mmCIF file of C-alpha atoms in Angstrom:
data_model
loop_
_atom_site.group_PDB
_atom_site.id
_atom_site.type_symbol
_atom_site.label_atom_id
_atom_site.label_comp_id
_atom_site.label_asym_id
_atom_site.label_seq_id
_atom_site.Cartn_x
_atom_site.Cartn_y
_atom_site.Cartn_z
ATOM 1 C CA LEU A 1 160.714 -17.269 74.589
ATOM 2 C CA GLY A 2 162.385 -19.187 77.387
ATOM 3 C CA VAL A 3 159.068 -20.755 78.415
ATOM 4 C CA ILE A 4 158.263 -21.696 74.814
ATOM 5 C CA GLY A 5 161.762 -23.102 74.375
ATOM 6 C CA THR A 6 161.429 -25.264 77.473
ATOM 7 C CA GLY A 7 158.055 -26.601 76.349
ATOM 8 C CA GLY A 8 159.364 -27.234 72.845
ATOM 9 C CA LEU A 9 162.422 -29.104 74.107
ATOM 10 C CA ILE A 10 160.351 -31.360 76.367
ATOM 11 C CA ALA A 11 157.760 -32.046 73.654
ATOM 12 C CA GLY A 12 160.506 -32.608 71.082
ATOM 13 C CA PHE A 13 162.385 -35.098 73.250
ATOM 14 C CA LYS A 14 159.089 -36.875 73.960
ATOM 15 C CA ARG A 15 158.391 -37.321 70.238
ATOM 16 C CA ALA A 16 161.983 -38.340 69.553
ATOM 17 C CA ASP A 17 161.784 -40.938 72.341
ATOM 18 C CA GLU A 18 158.635 -42.275 70.678
ATOM 19 C CA GLY A 19 160.561 -42.744 67.438
ATOM 20 C CA HIS A 20 159.453 -39.630 65.523
ATOM 21 C CA ASP A 21 161.594 -37.093 63.713
ATOM 22 C CA VAL A 22 161.347 -33.599 65.176
ATOM 23 C CA ARG A 23 162.238 -30.364 63.409
ATOM 24 C CA LEU A 24 162.970 -27.029 65.062
ATOM 25 C CA GLY A 25 159.807 -25.350 63.745
ATOM 26 C CA GLU A 26 157.661 -28.245 64.916
ATOM 27 C CA ALA A 27 159.222 -28.156 68.380
ATOM 28 C CA PHE A 28 158.576 -24.407 68.571
ATOM 29 C CA ARG A 29 154.903 -24.908 67.686
ATOM 30 C CA MET A 30 154.578 -27.611 70.321
ATOM 31 C CA GLY A 31 156.180 -25.268 72.840
ATOM 32 C CA THR A 32 153.592 -22.563 72.152
ATOM 33 C CA LYS A 33 150.823 -25.085 72.909
ATOM 34 C CA TYR A 34 152.018 -25.353 76.520
ATOM 35 C CA PHE A 35 153.039 -21.717 76.922
ATOM 36 C CA TRP A 36 150.274 -20.570 79.284
ATOM 37 C CA ARG A 37 150.443 -23.644 81.497
ATOM 38 C CA LEU A 38 154.219 -23.464 81.830
ATOM 39 C CA LEU A 39 154.043 -19.713 82.432
ATOM 40 C CA GLY A 40 151.412 -20.197 85.142
ATOM 41 C CA PHE A 41 153.540 -22.926 86.716
ATOM 42 C CA ARG A 42 156.584 -20.645 86.816
ATOM 43 C CA LEU A 43 154.575 -17.749 88.245
ATOM 44 C CA LEU A 44 153.401 -20.037 91.052
ATOM 45 C CA LEU A 45 157.034 -20.906 91.737
ATOM 46 C CA VAL A 46 157.932 -17.209 91.888
ATOM 47 C CA LEU A 47 155.150 -16.536 94.398
ATOM 48 C CA PHE A 48 156.203 -19.560 96.447
ATOM 49 C CA GLY A 49 159.811 -18.355 96.413
ATOM 50 C CA ILE A 50 158.783 -14.884 97.616
ATOM 51 C CA VAL A 51 156.772 -16.346 100.504
ATOM 52 C CA VAL A 52 159.623 -18.658 101.537
ATOM 53 C CA ALA A 53 162.148 -15.800 101.331
ATOM 54 C CA LEU A 54 159.974 -13.614 103.559
ATOM 55 C CA ILE A 55 159.565 -16.410 106.107
ATOM 56 C CA VAL A 56 163.303 -17.128 106.184
ATOM 57 C CA ALA A 57 164.132 -13.424 106.450
ATOM 58 C CA ALA A 58 161.685 -13.010 109.334
ATOM 59 C CA ALA A 59 163.145 -16.050 111.108
ATOM 60 C CA VAL A 60 166.722 -14.786 110.721
ATOM 61 C CA VAL A 61 165.894 -11.254 111.859
ATOM 62 C CA GLY A 62 163.756 -12.516 114.745
ATOM 63 C CA SER A 63 166.537 -14.742 116.061
ATOM 64 C CA LEU A 64 169.316 -12.226 115.277
ATOM 65 C CA GLY A 65 170.951 -14.733 112.936
ATOM 66 C CA ILE A 66 171.235 -17.543 115.508
ATOM 67 C CA CYS A 67 169.156 -19.941 113.389
ATOM 68 C CA LEU A 68 170.976 -19.088 110.141
ATOM 69 C CA ILE A 69 173.303 -22.118 110.181
ATOM 70 C CA PRO A 70 170.501 -24.644 110.923
ATOM 71 C CA LEU A 71 168.447 -23.032 108.149
ATOM 72 C CA ILE A 72 171.335 -23.452 105.709
ATOM 73 C CA CYS A 73 171.857 -27.092 106.742
ATOM 74 C CA LEU A 74 168.165 -27.764 106.266
ATOM 75 C CA GLY A 75 167.803 -25.606 103.169
ATOM 76 C CA LEU A 76 170.471 -27.292 101.026
ATOM 77 C CA PRO A 77 168.937 -30.807 100.897
ATOM 78 C CA LEU A 78 165.431 -29.323 100.855
ATOM 79 C CA GLY A 79 166.361 -27.052 97.963
ATOM 80 C CA PHE A 80 167.855 -30.017 96.099
ATOM 81 C CA ALA A 81 164.675 -32.068 96.575
ATOM 82 C CA ILE A 82 162.482 -29.165 95.456
ATOM 83 C CA GLY A 83 164.697 -28.647 92.403
ATOM 84 C CA VAL A 84 164.260 -32.287 91.338
ATOM 85 C CA TYR A 85 160.517 -32.084 91.959
ATOM 86 C CA ILE A 86 160.145 -28.854 89.946
ATOM 87 C CA SER A 87 162.157 -30.233 87.016
ATOM 88 C CA LEU A 88 159.960 -33.336 86.850
ATOM 89 C CA CYS A 89 156.800 -31.214 87.192
ATOM 90 C CA GLN A 90 157.728 -29.206 84.108
ATOM 91 C CA VAL A 91 158.235 -32.411 82.150
ATOM 92 C CA ALA A 92 155.011 -34.001 83.404
ATOM 93 C CA LEU A 93 153.008 -30.928 82.454
ATOM 94 C CA VAL A 94 154.027 -31.408 78.814
ATOM 95 C CA ASP A 95 154.596 -35.160 78.624
ATOM 96 C CA ASP A 96 151.265 -36.100 80.237
ATOM 97 C CA ASP A 97 149.401 -32.984 78.999
ATOM 98 C CA LEU A 98 148.315 -32.091 82.547
ATOM 99 C CA SER A 99 146.989 -28.903 84.072
ATOM 100 C CA VAL A 100 149.082 -26.941 86.566
ATOM 101 C CA MET A 101 147.079 -28.278 89.510
ATOM 102 C CA GLN A 102 147.112 -31.894 88.301
ATOM 103 C CA VAL A 103 150.857 -32.030 87.781
ATOM 104 C CA PHE A 104 151.810 -31.636 91.461
ATOM 105 C CA GLY A 105 150.003 -34.790 92.581
ATOM 106 C CA ARG A 106 151.143 -36.790 89.564
ATOM 107 C CA VAL A 107 154.827 -36.041 90.107
ATOM 108 C CA TRP A 108 154.557 -36.503 93.873
ATOM 109 C CA GLU A 109 153.204 -40.026 93.345
ATOM 110 C CA THR A 110 155.952 -40.765 90.814
ATOM 111 C CA VAL A 111 158.747 -39.524 93.093
ATOM 112 C CA ARG A 112 157.262 -41.234 96.149
ATOM 113 C CA THR A 113 157.267 -44.623 94.454
ATOM 114 C CA HIS A 114 160.629 -44.158 92.690
ATOM 115 C CA TYR A 115 162.561 -41.933 95.080
ATOM 116 C CA GLY A 116 165.844 -43.826 94.609
ATOM 117 C CA PRO A 117 166.235 -43.377 90.818
ATOM 118 C CA ALA A 118 164.796 -39.857 91.037
ATOM 119 C CA ALA A 119 167.339 -38.857 93.699
ATOM 120 C CA LEU A 120 170.223 -40.448 91.767
ATOM 121 C CA MET A 121 169.346 -38.619 88.553
ATOM 122 C CA GLY A 122 168.896 -35.442 90.586
ATOM 123 C CA VAL A 123 172.422 -35.727 91.973
ATOM 124 C CA ILE A 124 173.845 -36.347 88.499
ATOM 125 C CA LEU A 125 171.938 -33.581 86.719
ATOM 126 C CA VAL A 126 171.777 -30.887 89.405
ATOM 127 C CA ILE A 127 175.372 -31.190 90.597
ATOM 128 C CA GLY A 128 176.678 -31.945 87.107
ATOM 129 C CA GLY A 129 174.850 -28.956 85.636
ATOM 130 C CA PHE A 130 176.156 -26.719 88.434
ATOM 131 C CA VAL A 131 179.767 -27.820 87.849
ATOM 132 C CA VAL A 132 179.512 -27.344 84.076
ATOM 133 C CA GLY A 133 177.965 -23.913 84.635
ATOM 134 C CA LEU A 134 180.894 -22.933 86.858
ATOM 135 C CA VAL A 135 183.386 -24.065 84.209
ATOM 136 C CA MET A 136 181.521 -22.023 81.594
ATOM 137 C CA ALA A 137 181.681 -18.965 83.877
ATOM 138 C CA ILE A 138 185.468 -19.136 84.382
ATOM 139 C CA PRO A 139 186.250 -17.106 81.205
ATOM 140 C CA VAL A 140 183.853 -14.387 82.446
ATOM 141 C CA PHE A 141 186.012 -13.956 85.557
ATOM 142 C CA LEU A 142 189.172 -14.034 83.444
ATOM 143 C CA VAL A 143 188.013 -11.220 81.150
ATOM 144 C CA MET A 144 187.489 -9.070 84.246
ATOM 145 C CA VAL A 145 191.202 -9.357 85.152
ATOM 146 C CA PRO A 146 192.308 -6.300 83.103
ATOM 147 C CA LEU A 147 189.623 -4.182 84.802
ATOM 148 C CA MET A 148 190.614 -5.430 88.276
ATOM 149 C CA VAL A 149 194.309 -4.725 87.594
ATOM 150 C CA SER A 150 193.553 -1.216 86.376
ATOM 151 C CA LEU A 151 191.382 -0.538 89.442
ATOM 152 C CA ALA A 152 194.254 -1.572 91.694
ATOM 153 C CA GLY A 153 196.602 0.853 89.914
ATOM 154 C CA ASN A 154 194.357 3.898 90.598
ATOM 155 C CA ASP A 155 195.270 5.383 87.210
ATOM 156 C CA PRO A 156 192.370 6.931 85.230
ATOM 157 C CA THR A 157 194.005 6.165 81.879
ATOM 158 C CA ALA A 158 194.742 2.567 82.845
ATOM 159 C CA LEU A 159 191.214 2.252 84.242
ATOM 160 C CA THR A 160 189.707 3.303 80.913
ATOM 161 C CA THR A 161 191.990 0.929 79.003
ATOM 162 C CA GLY A 162 191.217 -1.958 81.359
ATOM 163 C CA ALA A 163 187.465 -1.340 81.163
ATOM 164 C CA ILE A 164 187.549 -1.262 77.360
ATOM 165 C CA LEU A 165 189.680 -4.403 77.157
ATOM 166 C CA SER A 166 187.452 -6.307 79.586
ATOM 167 C CA GLY A 167 184.332 -5.106 77.772
ATOM 168 C CA VAL A 168 185.624 -6.207 74.363
ATOM 169 C CA CYS A 169 186.658 -9.608 75.700
ATOM 170 C CA PHE A 170 183.265 -10.086 77.387
ATOM 171 C CA VAL A 171 181.346 -9.152 74.223
ATOM 172 C CA ALA A 172 183.537 -11.572 72.242
ATOM 173 C CA TYR A 173 182.868 -14.416 74.700
ATOM 174 C CA LEU A 174 179.149 -13.714 75.128
ATOM 175 C CA PRO A 175 178.012 -15.569 71.946
ATOM 176 C CA VAL A 176 180.117 -18.564 72.970
ATOM 177 C CA LEU A 177 178.632 -18.474 76.473
ATOM 178 C CA LEU A 178 175.080 -18.306 75.090
ATOM 179 C CA LEU A 179 175.788 -21.213 72.738
ATOM 180 C CA LEU A 180 177.309 -23.360 75.491
ATOM 181 C CA ASN A 181 174.431 -22.551 77.844
ATOM 182 C CA SER A 182 171.925 -23.500 75.126
ATOM 183 C CA VAL A 183 173.644 -26.853 74.690
ATOM 184 C CA LEU A 184 173.676 -27.403 78.461
ATOM 185 C CA GLN A 185 169.979 -26.525 78.865
ATOM 186 C CA THR A 186 169.056 -28.748 75.914
ATOM 187 C CA TYR A 187 170.920 -31.660 77.488
ATOM 188 C CA LEU A 188 169.387 -31.081 80.924
ATOM 189 C CA ASN A 189 165.839 -30.765 79.587
ATOM 190 C CA GLY A 190 166.323 -33.892 77.502
ATOM 191 C CA ALA A 191 167.738 -35.835 80.433
ATOM 192 C CA TRP A 192 164.876 -34.803 82.739
ATOM 193 C CA THR A 193 162.339 -35.703 80.043
ATOM 194 C CA LEU A 194 163.776 -39.174 79.553
ATOM 195 C CA THR A 195 164.094 -39.616 83.333
ATOM 196 C CA TYR A 196 160.407 -38.849 83.867
ATOM 197 C CA ARG A 197 159.352 -41.081 80.996
ATOM 198 C CA ARG A 198 161.353 -44.003 82.365
ATOM 199 C CA LEU A 199 160.071 -43.446 85.907
ATOM 200 C CA THR A 200 156.497 -43.576 84.595
ATOM 201 C CA GLY A 201 157.126 -46.678 82.491
ATOM 202 C CA LYS A 202 157.325 -44.992 79.084
ATOM 203 C CA GLY A 203 159.889 -46.188 76.592
ATOM 204 C CA PRO A 204 160.876 -45.809 72.946
ATOM 205 C CA ALA A 205 158.418 -46.854 70.271
ATOM 206 C CA GLY A 206 158.323 -50.618 69.926
ATOM 207 C CA ALA A 207 159.719 -51.265 73.383
ATOM 208 C CA ALA A 208 157.664 -52.731 76.168
ATOM 209 C CA PRO A 209 157.285 -50.125 78.922
ATOM 210 C CA ALA A 210 158.359 -51.021 82.418
ATOM 211 C CA ALA A 211 155.552 -51.561 84.871
ATOM 212 C CA VAL A 212 154.992 -48.836 87.429
ATOM 213 C CA VAL A 213 154.184 -50.520 90.699
ATOM 214 C CA ILE A 214 152.253 -48.357 93.134
ATOM 215 C CA PRO A 215 151.940 -49.988 96.560
ATOM 216 C CA PRO A 216 148.485 -50.084 98.154
ATOM 217 C CA PRO A 217 147.814 -47.501 100.849
ATOM 218 C CA ALA A 218 148.607 -48.585 104.393
#
């Protein structure tokens, strides 16, 4: 459902940017069209993540943790760049109707020729989304306060009361959290879709698209 939702959001924002009205059912149907390609793309990412995790773990264990700090310093900007690249790849797969293998080269060429705007939007969306996510998670930590207080008191009755109170508060906040997260993911998917379309010279219906200048090879 998450894969279909992502595909539907991207396809829906594409049609809306072209000047068409999009309904929820139509967006869902468009999302199912790209289900297998998006699923295959995400499975490749999972496999890639497992390989990278094994390599990093082997490097840390082999050096007894000495290279951990350099790995973190290198991993943060590298992880940011990969996150921007992956987000644009998902959009390109739907927006340009590409296969999983085609999308990597297409997005690489787009980012290579427009690295400045791509990096700027990445900073805004990745860091902004992270900050908003933290704000949304604050109430989750707050509802755990009764449980933490009861644990500190070492009283079985208070522990039961604190657990029940925290559980009820969490269940009450969960629908709000899901709604807020849905709004956030909708905004982020829409922003990445419009970012990719502008980077590739696509604009609203009736507007002249900006030229994409690709320099000749050296």
